[in-house]
mmCIF file of C-alpha atoms in Angstrom:
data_model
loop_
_atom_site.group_PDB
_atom_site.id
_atom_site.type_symbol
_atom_site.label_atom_id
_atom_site.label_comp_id
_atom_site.label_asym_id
_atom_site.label_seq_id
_atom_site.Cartn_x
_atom_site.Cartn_y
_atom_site.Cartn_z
ATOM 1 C CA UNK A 1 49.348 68.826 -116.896
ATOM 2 C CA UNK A 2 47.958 67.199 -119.728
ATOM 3 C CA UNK A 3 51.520 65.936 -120.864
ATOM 4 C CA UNK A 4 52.082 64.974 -117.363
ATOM 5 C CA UNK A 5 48.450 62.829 -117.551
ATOM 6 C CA UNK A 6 49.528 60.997 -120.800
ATOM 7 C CA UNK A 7 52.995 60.474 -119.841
ATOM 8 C CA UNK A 8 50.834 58.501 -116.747
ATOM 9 C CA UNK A 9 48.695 56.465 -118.567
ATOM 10 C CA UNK A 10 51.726 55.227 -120.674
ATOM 11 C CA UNK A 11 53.579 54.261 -117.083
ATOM 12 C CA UNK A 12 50.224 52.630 -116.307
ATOM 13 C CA UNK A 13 50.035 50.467 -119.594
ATOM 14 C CA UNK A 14 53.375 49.206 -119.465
ATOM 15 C CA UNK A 15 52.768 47.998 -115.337
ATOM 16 C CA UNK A 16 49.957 46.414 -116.300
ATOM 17 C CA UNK A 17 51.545 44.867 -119.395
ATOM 18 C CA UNK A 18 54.611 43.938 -116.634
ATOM 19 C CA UNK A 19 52.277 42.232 -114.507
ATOM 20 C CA UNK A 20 50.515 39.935 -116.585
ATOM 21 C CA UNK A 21 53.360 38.607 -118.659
ATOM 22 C CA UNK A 22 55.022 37.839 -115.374
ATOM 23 C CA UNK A 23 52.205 36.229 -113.676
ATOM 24 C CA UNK A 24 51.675 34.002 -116.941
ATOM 25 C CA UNK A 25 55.787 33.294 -116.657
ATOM 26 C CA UNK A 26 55.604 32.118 -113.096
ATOM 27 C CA UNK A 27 52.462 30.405 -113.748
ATOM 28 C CA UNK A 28 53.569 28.127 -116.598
ATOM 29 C CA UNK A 29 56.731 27.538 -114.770
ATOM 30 C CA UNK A 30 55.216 25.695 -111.949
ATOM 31 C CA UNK A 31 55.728 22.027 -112.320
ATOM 32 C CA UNK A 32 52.866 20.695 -111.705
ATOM 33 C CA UNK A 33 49.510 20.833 -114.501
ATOM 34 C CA UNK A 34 46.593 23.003 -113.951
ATOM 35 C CA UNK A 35 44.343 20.145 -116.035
ATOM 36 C CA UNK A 36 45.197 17.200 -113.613
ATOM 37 C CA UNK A 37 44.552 19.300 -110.799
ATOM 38 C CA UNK A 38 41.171 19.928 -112.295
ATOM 39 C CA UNK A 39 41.012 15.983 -112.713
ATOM 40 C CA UNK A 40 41.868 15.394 -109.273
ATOM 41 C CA UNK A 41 39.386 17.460 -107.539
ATOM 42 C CA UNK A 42 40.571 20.793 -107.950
ATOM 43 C CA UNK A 43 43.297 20.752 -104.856
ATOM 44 C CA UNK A 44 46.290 18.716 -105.807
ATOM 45 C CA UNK A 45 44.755 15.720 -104.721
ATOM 46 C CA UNK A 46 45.471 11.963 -105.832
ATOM 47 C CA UNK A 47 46.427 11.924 -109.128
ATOM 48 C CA UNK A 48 47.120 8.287 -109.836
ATOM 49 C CA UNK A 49 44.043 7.336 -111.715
ATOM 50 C CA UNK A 50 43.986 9.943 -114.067
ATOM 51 C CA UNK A 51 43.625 9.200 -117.878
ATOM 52 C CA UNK A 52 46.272 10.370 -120.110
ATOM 53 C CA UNK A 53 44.247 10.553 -122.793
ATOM 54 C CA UNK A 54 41.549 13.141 -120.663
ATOM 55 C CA UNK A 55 44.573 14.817 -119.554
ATOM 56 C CA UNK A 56 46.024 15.691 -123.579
ATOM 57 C CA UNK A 57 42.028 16.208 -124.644
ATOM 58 C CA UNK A 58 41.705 18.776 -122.175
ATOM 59 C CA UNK A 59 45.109 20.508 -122.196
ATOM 60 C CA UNK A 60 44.545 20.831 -125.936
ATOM 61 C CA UNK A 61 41.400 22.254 -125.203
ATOM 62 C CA UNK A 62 42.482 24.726 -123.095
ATOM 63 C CA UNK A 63 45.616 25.774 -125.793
ATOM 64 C CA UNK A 64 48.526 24.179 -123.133
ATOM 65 C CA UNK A 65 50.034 21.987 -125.397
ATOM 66 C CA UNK A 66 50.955 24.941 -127.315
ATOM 67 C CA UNK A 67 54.628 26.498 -126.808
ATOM 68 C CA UNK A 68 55.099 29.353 -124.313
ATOM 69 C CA UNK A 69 55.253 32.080 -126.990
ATOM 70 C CA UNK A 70 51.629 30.758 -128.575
ATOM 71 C CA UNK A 71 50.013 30.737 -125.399
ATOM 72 C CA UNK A 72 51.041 33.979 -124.192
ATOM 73 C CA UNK A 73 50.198 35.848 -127.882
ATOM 74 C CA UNK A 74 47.011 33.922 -128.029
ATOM 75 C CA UNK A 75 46.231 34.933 -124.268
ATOM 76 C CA UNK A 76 47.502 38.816 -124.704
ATOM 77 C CA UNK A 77 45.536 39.014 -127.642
ATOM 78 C CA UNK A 78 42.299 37.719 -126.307
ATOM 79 C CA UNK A 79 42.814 40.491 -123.221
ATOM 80 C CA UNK A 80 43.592 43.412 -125.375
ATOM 81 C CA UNK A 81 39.936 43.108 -126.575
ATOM 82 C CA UNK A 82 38.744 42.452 -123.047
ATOM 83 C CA UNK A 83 38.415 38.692 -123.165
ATOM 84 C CA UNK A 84 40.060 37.116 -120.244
ATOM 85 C CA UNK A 85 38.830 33.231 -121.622
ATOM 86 C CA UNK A 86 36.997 31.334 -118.800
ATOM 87 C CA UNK A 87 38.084 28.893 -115.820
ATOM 88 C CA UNK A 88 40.525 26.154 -116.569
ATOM 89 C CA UNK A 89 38.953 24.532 -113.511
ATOM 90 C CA UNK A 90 35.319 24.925 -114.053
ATOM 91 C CA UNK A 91 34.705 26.570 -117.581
ATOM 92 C CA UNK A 92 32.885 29.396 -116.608
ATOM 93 C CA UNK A 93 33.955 33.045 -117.702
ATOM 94 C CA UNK A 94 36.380 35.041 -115.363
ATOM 95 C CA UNK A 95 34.735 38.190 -116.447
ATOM 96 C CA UNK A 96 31.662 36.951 -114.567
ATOM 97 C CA UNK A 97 33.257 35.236 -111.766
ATOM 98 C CA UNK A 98 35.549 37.906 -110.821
ATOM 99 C CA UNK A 99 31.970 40.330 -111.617
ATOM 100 C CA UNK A 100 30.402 38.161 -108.805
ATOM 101 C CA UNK A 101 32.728 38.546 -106.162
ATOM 102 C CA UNK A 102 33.707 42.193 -106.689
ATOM 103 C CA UNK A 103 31.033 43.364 -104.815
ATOM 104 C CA UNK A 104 31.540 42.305 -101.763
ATOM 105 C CA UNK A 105 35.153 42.686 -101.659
ATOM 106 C CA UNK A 106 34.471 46.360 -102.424
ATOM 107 C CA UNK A 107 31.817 46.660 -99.997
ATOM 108 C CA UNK A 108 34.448 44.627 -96.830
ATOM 109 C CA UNK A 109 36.935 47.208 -97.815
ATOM 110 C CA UNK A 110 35.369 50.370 -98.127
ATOM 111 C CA UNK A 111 33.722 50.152 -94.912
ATOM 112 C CA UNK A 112 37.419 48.891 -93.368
ATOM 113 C CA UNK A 113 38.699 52.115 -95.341
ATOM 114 C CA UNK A 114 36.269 54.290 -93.692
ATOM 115 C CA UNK A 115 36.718 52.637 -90.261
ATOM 116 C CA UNK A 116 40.897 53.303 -90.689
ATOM 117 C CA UNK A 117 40.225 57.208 -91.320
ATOM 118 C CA UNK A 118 38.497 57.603 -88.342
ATOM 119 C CA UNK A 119 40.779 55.622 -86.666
ATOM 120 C CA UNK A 120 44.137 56.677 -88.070
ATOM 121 C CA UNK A 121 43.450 60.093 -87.939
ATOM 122 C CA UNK A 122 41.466 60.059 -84.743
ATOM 123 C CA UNK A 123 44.277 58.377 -83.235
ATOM 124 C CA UNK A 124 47.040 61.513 -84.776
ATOM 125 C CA UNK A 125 44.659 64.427 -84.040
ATOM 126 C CA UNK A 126 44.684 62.670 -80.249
ATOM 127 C CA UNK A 127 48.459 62.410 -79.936
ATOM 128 C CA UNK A 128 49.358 64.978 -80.955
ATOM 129 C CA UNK A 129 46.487 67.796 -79.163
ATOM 130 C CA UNK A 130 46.832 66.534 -75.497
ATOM 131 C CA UNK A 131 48.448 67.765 -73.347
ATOM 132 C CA UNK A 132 48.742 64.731 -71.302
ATOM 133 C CA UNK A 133 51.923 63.009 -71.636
ATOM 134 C CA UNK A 134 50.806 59.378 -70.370
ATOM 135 C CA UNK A 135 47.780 59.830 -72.985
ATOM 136 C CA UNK A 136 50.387 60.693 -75.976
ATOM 137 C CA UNK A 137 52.850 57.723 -74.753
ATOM 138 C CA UNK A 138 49.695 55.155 -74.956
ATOM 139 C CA UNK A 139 48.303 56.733 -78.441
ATOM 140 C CA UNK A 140 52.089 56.909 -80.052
ATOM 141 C CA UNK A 141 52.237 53.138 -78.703
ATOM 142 C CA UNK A 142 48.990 52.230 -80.961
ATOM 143 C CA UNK A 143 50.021 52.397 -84.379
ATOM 144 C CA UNK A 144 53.319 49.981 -84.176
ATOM 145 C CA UNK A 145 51.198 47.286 -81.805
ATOM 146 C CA UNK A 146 48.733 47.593 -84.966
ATOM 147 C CA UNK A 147 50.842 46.737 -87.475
ATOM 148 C CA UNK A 148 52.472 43.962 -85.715
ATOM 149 C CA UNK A 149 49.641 42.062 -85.356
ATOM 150 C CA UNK A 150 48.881 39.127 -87.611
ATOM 151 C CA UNK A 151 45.765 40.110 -89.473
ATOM 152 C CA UNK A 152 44.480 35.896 -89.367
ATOM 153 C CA UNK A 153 45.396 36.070 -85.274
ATOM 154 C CA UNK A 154 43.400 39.268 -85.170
ATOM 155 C CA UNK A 155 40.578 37.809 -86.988
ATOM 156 C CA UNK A 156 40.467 34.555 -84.923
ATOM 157 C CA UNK A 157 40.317 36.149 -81.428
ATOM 158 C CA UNK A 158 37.518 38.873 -82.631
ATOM 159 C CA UNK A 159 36.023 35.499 -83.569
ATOM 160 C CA UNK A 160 36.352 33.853 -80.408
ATOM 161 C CA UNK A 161 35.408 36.758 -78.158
ATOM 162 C CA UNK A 162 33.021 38.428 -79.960
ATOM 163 C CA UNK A 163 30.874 35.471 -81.820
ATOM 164 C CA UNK A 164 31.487 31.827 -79.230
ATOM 165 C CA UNK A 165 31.971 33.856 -76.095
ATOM 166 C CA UNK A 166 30.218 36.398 -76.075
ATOM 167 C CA UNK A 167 27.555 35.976 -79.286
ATOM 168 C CA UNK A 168 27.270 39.310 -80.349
ATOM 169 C CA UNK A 169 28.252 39.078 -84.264
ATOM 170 C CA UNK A 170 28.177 36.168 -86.393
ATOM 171 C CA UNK A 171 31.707 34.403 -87.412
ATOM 172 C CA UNK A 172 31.173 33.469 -90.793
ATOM 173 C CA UNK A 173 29.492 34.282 -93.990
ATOM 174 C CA UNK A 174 28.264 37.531 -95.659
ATOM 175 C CA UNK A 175 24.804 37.735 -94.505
ATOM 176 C CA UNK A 176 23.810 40.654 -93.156
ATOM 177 C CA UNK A 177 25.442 43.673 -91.683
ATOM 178 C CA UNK A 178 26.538 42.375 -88.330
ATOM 179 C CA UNK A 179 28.794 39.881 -90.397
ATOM 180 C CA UNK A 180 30.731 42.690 -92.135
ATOM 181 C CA UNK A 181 31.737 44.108 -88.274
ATOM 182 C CA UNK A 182 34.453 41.610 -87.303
ATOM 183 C CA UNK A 183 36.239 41.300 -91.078
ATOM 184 C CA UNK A 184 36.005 44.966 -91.306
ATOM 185 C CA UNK A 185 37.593 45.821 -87.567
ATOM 186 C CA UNK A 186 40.230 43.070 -88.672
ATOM 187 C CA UNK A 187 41.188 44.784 -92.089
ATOM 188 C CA UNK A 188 41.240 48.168 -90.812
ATOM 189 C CA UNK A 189 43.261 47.750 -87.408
ATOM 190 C CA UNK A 190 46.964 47.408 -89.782
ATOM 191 C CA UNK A 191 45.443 50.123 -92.563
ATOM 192 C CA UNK A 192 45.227 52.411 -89.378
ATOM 193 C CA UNK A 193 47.895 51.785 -87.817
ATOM 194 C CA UNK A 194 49.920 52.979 -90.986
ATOM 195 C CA UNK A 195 47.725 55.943 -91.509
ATOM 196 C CA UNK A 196 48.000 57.636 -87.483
ATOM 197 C CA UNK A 197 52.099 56.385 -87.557
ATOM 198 C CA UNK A 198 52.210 58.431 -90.887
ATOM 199 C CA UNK A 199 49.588 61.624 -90.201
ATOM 200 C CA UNK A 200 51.069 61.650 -86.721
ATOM 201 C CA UNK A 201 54.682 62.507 -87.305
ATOM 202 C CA UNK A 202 53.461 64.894 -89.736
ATOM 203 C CA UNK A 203 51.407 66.848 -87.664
ATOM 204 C CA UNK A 204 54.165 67.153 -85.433
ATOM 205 C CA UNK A 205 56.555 68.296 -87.891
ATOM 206 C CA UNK A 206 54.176 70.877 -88.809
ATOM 207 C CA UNK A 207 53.402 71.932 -85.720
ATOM 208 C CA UNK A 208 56.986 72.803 -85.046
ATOM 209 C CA UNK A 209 57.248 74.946 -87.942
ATOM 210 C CA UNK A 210 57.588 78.362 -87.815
ATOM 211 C CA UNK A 211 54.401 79.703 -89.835
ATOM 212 C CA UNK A 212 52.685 77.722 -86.998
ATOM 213 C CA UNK A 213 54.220 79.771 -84.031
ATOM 214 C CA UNK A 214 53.027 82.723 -86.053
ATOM 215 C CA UNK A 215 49.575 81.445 -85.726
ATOM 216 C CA UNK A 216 49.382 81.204 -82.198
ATOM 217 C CA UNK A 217 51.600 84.834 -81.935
ATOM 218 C CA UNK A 218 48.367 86.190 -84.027
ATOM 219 C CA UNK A 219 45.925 84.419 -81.472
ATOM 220 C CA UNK A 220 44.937 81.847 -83.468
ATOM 221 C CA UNK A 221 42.780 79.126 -81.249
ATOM 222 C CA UNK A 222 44.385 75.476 -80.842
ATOM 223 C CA UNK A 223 41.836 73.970 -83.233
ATOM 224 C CA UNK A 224 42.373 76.574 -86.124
ATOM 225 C CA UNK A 225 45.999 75.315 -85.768
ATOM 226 C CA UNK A 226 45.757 71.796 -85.941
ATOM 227 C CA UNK A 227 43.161 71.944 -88.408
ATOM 228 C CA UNK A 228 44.188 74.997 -90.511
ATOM 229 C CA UNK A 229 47.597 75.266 -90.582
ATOM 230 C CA UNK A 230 49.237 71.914 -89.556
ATOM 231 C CA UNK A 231 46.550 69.137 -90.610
ATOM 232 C CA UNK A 232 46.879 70.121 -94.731
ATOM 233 C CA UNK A 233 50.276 70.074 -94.604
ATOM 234 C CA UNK A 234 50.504 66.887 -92.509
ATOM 235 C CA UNK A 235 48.191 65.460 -94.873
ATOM 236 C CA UNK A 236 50.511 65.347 -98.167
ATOM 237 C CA UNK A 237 52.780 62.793 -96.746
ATOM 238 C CA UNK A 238 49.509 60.868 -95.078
ATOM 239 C CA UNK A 239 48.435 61.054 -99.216
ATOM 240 C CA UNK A 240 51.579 59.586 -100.261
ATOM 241 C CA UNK A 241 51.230 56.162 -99.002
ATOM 242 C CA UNK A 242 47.629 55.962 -100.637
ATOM 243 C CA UNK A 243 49.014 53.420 -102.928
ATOM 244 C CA UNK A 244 50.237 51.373 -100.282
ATOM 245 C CA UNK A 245 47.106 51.552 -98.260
ATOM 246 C CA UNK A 246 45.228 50.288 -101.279
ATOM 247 C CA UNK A 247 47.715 46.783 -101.192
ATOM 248 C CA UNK A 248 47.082 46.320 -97.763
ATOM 249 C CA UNK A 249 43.883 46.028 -98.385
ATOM 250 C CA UNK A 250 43.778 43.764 -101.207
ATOM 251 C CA UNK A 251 46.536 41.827 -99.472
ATOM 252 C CA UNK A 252 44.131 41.698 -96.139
ATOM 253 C CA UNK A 253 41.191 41.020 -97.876
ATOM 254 C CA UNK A 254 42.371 37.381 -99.139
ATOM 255 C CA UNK A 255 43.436 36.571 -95.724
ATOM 256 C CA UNK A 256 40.341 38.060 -94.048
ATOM 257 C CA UNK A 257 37.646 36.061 -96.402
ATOM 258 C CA UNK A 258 39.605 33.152 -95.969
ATOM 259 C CA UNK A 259 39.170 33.420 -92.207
ATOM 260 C CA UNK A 260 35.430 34.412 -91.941
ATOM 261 C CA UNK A 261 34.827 32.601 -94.933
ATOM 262 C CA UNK A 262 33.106 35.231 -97.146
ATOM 263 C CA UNK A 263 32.583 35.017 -100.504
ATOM 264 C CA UNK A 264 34.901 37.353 -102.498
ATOM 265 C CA UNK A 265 37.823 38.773 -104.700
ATOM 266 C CA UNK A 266 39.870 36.894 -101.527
ATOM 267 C CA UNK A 267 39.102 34.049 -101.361
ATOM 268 C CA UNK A 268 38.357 33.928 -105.201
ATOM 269 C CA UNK A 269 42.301 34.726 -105.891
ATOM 270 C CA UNK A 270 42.977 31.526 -102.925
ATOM 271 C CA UNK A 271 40.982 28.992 -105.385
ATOM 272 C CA UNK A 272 42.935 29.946 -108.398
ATOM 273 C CA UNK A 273 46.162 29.802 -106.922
ATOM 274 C CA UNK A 274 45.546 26.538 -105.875
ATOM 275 C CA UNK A 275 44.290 25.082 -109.192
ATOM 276 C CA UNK A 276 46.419 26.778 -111.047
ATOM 277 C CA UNK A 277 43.957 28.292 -112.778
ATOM 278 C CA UNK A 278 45.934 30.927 -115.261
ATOM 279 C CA UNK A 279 43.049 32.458 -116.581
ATOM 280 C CA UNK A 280 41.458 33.500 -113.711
ATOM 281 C CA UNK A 281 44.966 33.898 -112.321
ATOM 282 C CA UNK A 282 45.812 36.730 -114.629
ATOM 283 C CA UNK A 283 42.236 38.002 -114.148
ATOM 284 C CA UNK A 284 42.632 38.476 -110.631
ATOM 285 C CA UNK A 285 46.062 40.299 -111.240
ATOM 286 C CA UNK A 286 44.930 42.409 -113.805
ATOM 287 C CA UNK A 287 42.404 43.380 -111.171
ATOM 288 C CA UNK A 288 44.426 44.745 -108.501
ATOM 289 C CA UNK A 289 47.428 45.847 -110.712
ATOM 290 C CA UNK A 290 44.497 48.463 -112.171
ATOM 291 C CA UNK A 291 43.202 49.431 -108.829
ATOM 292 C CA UNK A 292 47.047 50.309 -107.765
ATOM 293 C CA UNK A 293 47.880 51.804 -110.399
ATOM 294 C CA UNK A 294 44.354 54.144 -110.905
ATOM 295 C CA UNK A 295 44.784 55.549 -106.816
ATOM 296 C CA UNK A 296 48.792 56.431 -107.310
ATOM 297 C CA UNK A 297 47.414 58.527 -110.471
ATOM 298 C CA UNK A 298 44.443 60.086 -108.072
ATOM 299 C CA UNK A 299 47.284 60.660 -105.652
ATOM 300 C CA UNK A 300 49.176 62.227 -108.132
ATOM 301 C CA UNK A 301 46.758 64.346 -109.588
ATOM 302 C CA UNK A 302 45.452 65.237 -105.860
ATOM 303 C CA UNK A 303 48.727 67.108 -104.694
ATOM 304 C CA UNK A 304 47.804 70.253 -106.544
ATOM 305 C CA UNK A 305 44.965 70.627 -105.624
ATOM 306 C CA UNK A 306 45.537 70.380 -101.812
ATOM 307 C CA UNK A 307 48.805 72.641 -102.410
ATOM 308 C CA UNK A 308 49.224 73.919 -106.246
ATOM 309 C CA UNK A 309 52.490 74.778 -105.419
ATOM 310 C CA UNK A 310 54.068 71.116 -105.262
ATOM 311 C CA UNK A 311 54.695 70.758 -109.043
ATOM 312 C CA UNK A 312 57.261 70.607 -111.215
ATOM 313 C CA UNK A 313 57.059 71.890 -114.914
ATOM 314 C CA UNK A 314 53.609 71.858 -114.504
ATOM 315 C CA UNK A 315 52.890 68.008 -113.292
ATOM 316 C CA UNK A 316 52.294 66.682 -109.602
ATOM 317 C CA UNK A 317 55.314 66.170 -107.303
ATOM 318 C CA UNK A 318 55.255 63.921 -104.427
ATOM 319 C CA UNK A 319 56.607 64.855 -100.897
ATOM 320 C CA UNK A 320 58.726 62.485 -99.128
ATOM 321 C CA UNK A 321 56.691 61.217 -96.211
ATOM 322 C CA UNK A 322 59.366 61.331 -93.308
ATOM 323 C CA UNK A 323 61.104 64.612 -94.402
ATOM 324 C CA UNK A 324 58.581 66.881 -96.941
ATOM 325 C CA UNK A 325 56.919 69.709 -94.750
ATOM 326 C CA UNK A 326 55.335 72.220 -96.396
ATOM 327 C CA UNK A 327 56.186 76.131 -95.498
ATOM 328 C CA UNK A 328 52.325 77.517 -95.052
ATOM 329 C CA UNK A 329 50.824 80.892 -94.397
ATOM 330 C CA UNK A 330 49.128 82.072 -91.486
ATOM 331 C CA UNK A 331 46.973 84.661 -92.978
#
């Protein structure tokens, strides 16, 4: 296991290593210039009056007259010793700017996380225990009408029900609880969706399974059975798309604080993309490239101890969600 752990990290180095030397590729590619962006106003905006000679003083500044090689060993260098520089747009460190907005980022997704559990699984358990076929239709219908949806046209009509027509949370900002309610229902409806389309057709794979007809044969109730027998082994393919889960959210997230205009990682990343700024930029991918890759090692290391006996000379080995079922006891 500990080879297994090492041979992880190693993986995890070289994606991280990956995704910042293509982000600073594509981001000194782009034709136009991060500095007169900054000179314009910060959006692309007129750039006709302009000074050439503000426009070399600052570039120089900032190392961009340099060749591509220089810049990228001067930049690598600076974030192996956990310096990412500071804002080509306003000067200020990205350490502390992307420090200010973590918070509540992590706090809009957590609670969306927690709200897609209940959800998700709610939503499997449901379909899968009733008896009712008309109730299991509607609750199998859920999950693909939730990831369908636009996650900005979800946001605006929570907005326009719930805070013009009927003012019962506030639209915009991060004051408060009440105006985490509406960003958090909008993030967690698609996160959901995936988790109760995912848990669902495990459970009734599992279900199916032999070692579960045992159960009953031994008089096992219908909740020891659901939750005994087939909701561990439905959960190992739920587990697998952990690291997908965590995207969506960071994915959601910019277009979620964009539309209630919160301050966060979100809308944070939407600034820098549009001035260019590489520092922050690479910051910001660095970011979620080490949140990624941190849950698929949890995952990982998780699968043994739900079920020690997925492994595979000793290290972690992932079901396939569609088609990996377990054979249980049930003793």
């Amino acid at each position: 296991m500990t080879g297994y752990v090492a041979r992880r990290l190693g993986q995890a180095v070289v994606v991280l290593w990956a995704a910042y030397t293509v982000t600073f590729v594509i981001l000194y590619l782009l034709p136009s210039d991060p500095v007169e962006i900054m000179l314009a106003g910060g959006q692309g905006g007129e750039q006709s009056t302009v000074d050439p000679a503000q426009v070399a003083a600052l570039r120089a500044e900032h190392g961009l007259d340099d060749p591509l090689p220089v810049q990228y060993a001067h930049a690598l260098w600076r974030t192996l010793h956990l310096d990412l520089g500071a804002s080509i747009q306003n000067g200020a460190p990205v350490t502390s700017q992307i420090g200010q907005a973590l918070p509540q980022t992590a706090l809009l997704t957590a609670s969306a996380l927690a709200l897609a559990l209940v959800l998700g699984v709610g939503t499997a358990f449901l379909s899968t225990w009733t008896r009712w076929a008309w109730v299991r239709t509607l609750l199998l219908a859920l999950p693909p009408l939730g990831v369908s949806l636009p996650t900005f046209w979800v946001g605006l009509l929570l907005i326009q029900v719930l805070s013009f027509r009927v003012p019962v949370f506030p639209a915009l900002g991060n004051e408060g609880a009440a105006s985490l309610v509406l960003p958090s229902v909008t993030l967690a409806i698609p996160v959901s969706a995936s988790i109760a389309q995912v848990l669902a057709r495990g459970l009734r794979t599992a279900l199916a399974e032999p070692y579960v007809e045992t159960a009953r044969a031994k008089g096992a109730s219908r909740a020891r059975v659901h939750l005994r027998h087939a909701f561990r082994n439905a959960t190992l393919p739920a587990l697998t798309i952990g690291g997908v889960i965590v995207g969506n959210l960071l994915a959601g997230a910019v277009v979620v604080e964009t539309v209630f205009s919160r301050v966060g990682i979100g809308r944070l990343t939407v600034t820098a993309v549009n001035g260019q700024d590489i520092p922050l930029v690479q910051g910001l991918v660095l970011l979620a490239a080490t949140v990624f890759v941190v849950t698929n090692l949890v995952v990982d290391l998780l699968y043994p101890v739900i079920d020690p006996r997925v492994r595979v000379q000793g290290a972690p080995r992932r079901p396939r969600p569609s088609t990996r079922t377990l054979v249980g006891s049930a003793s």
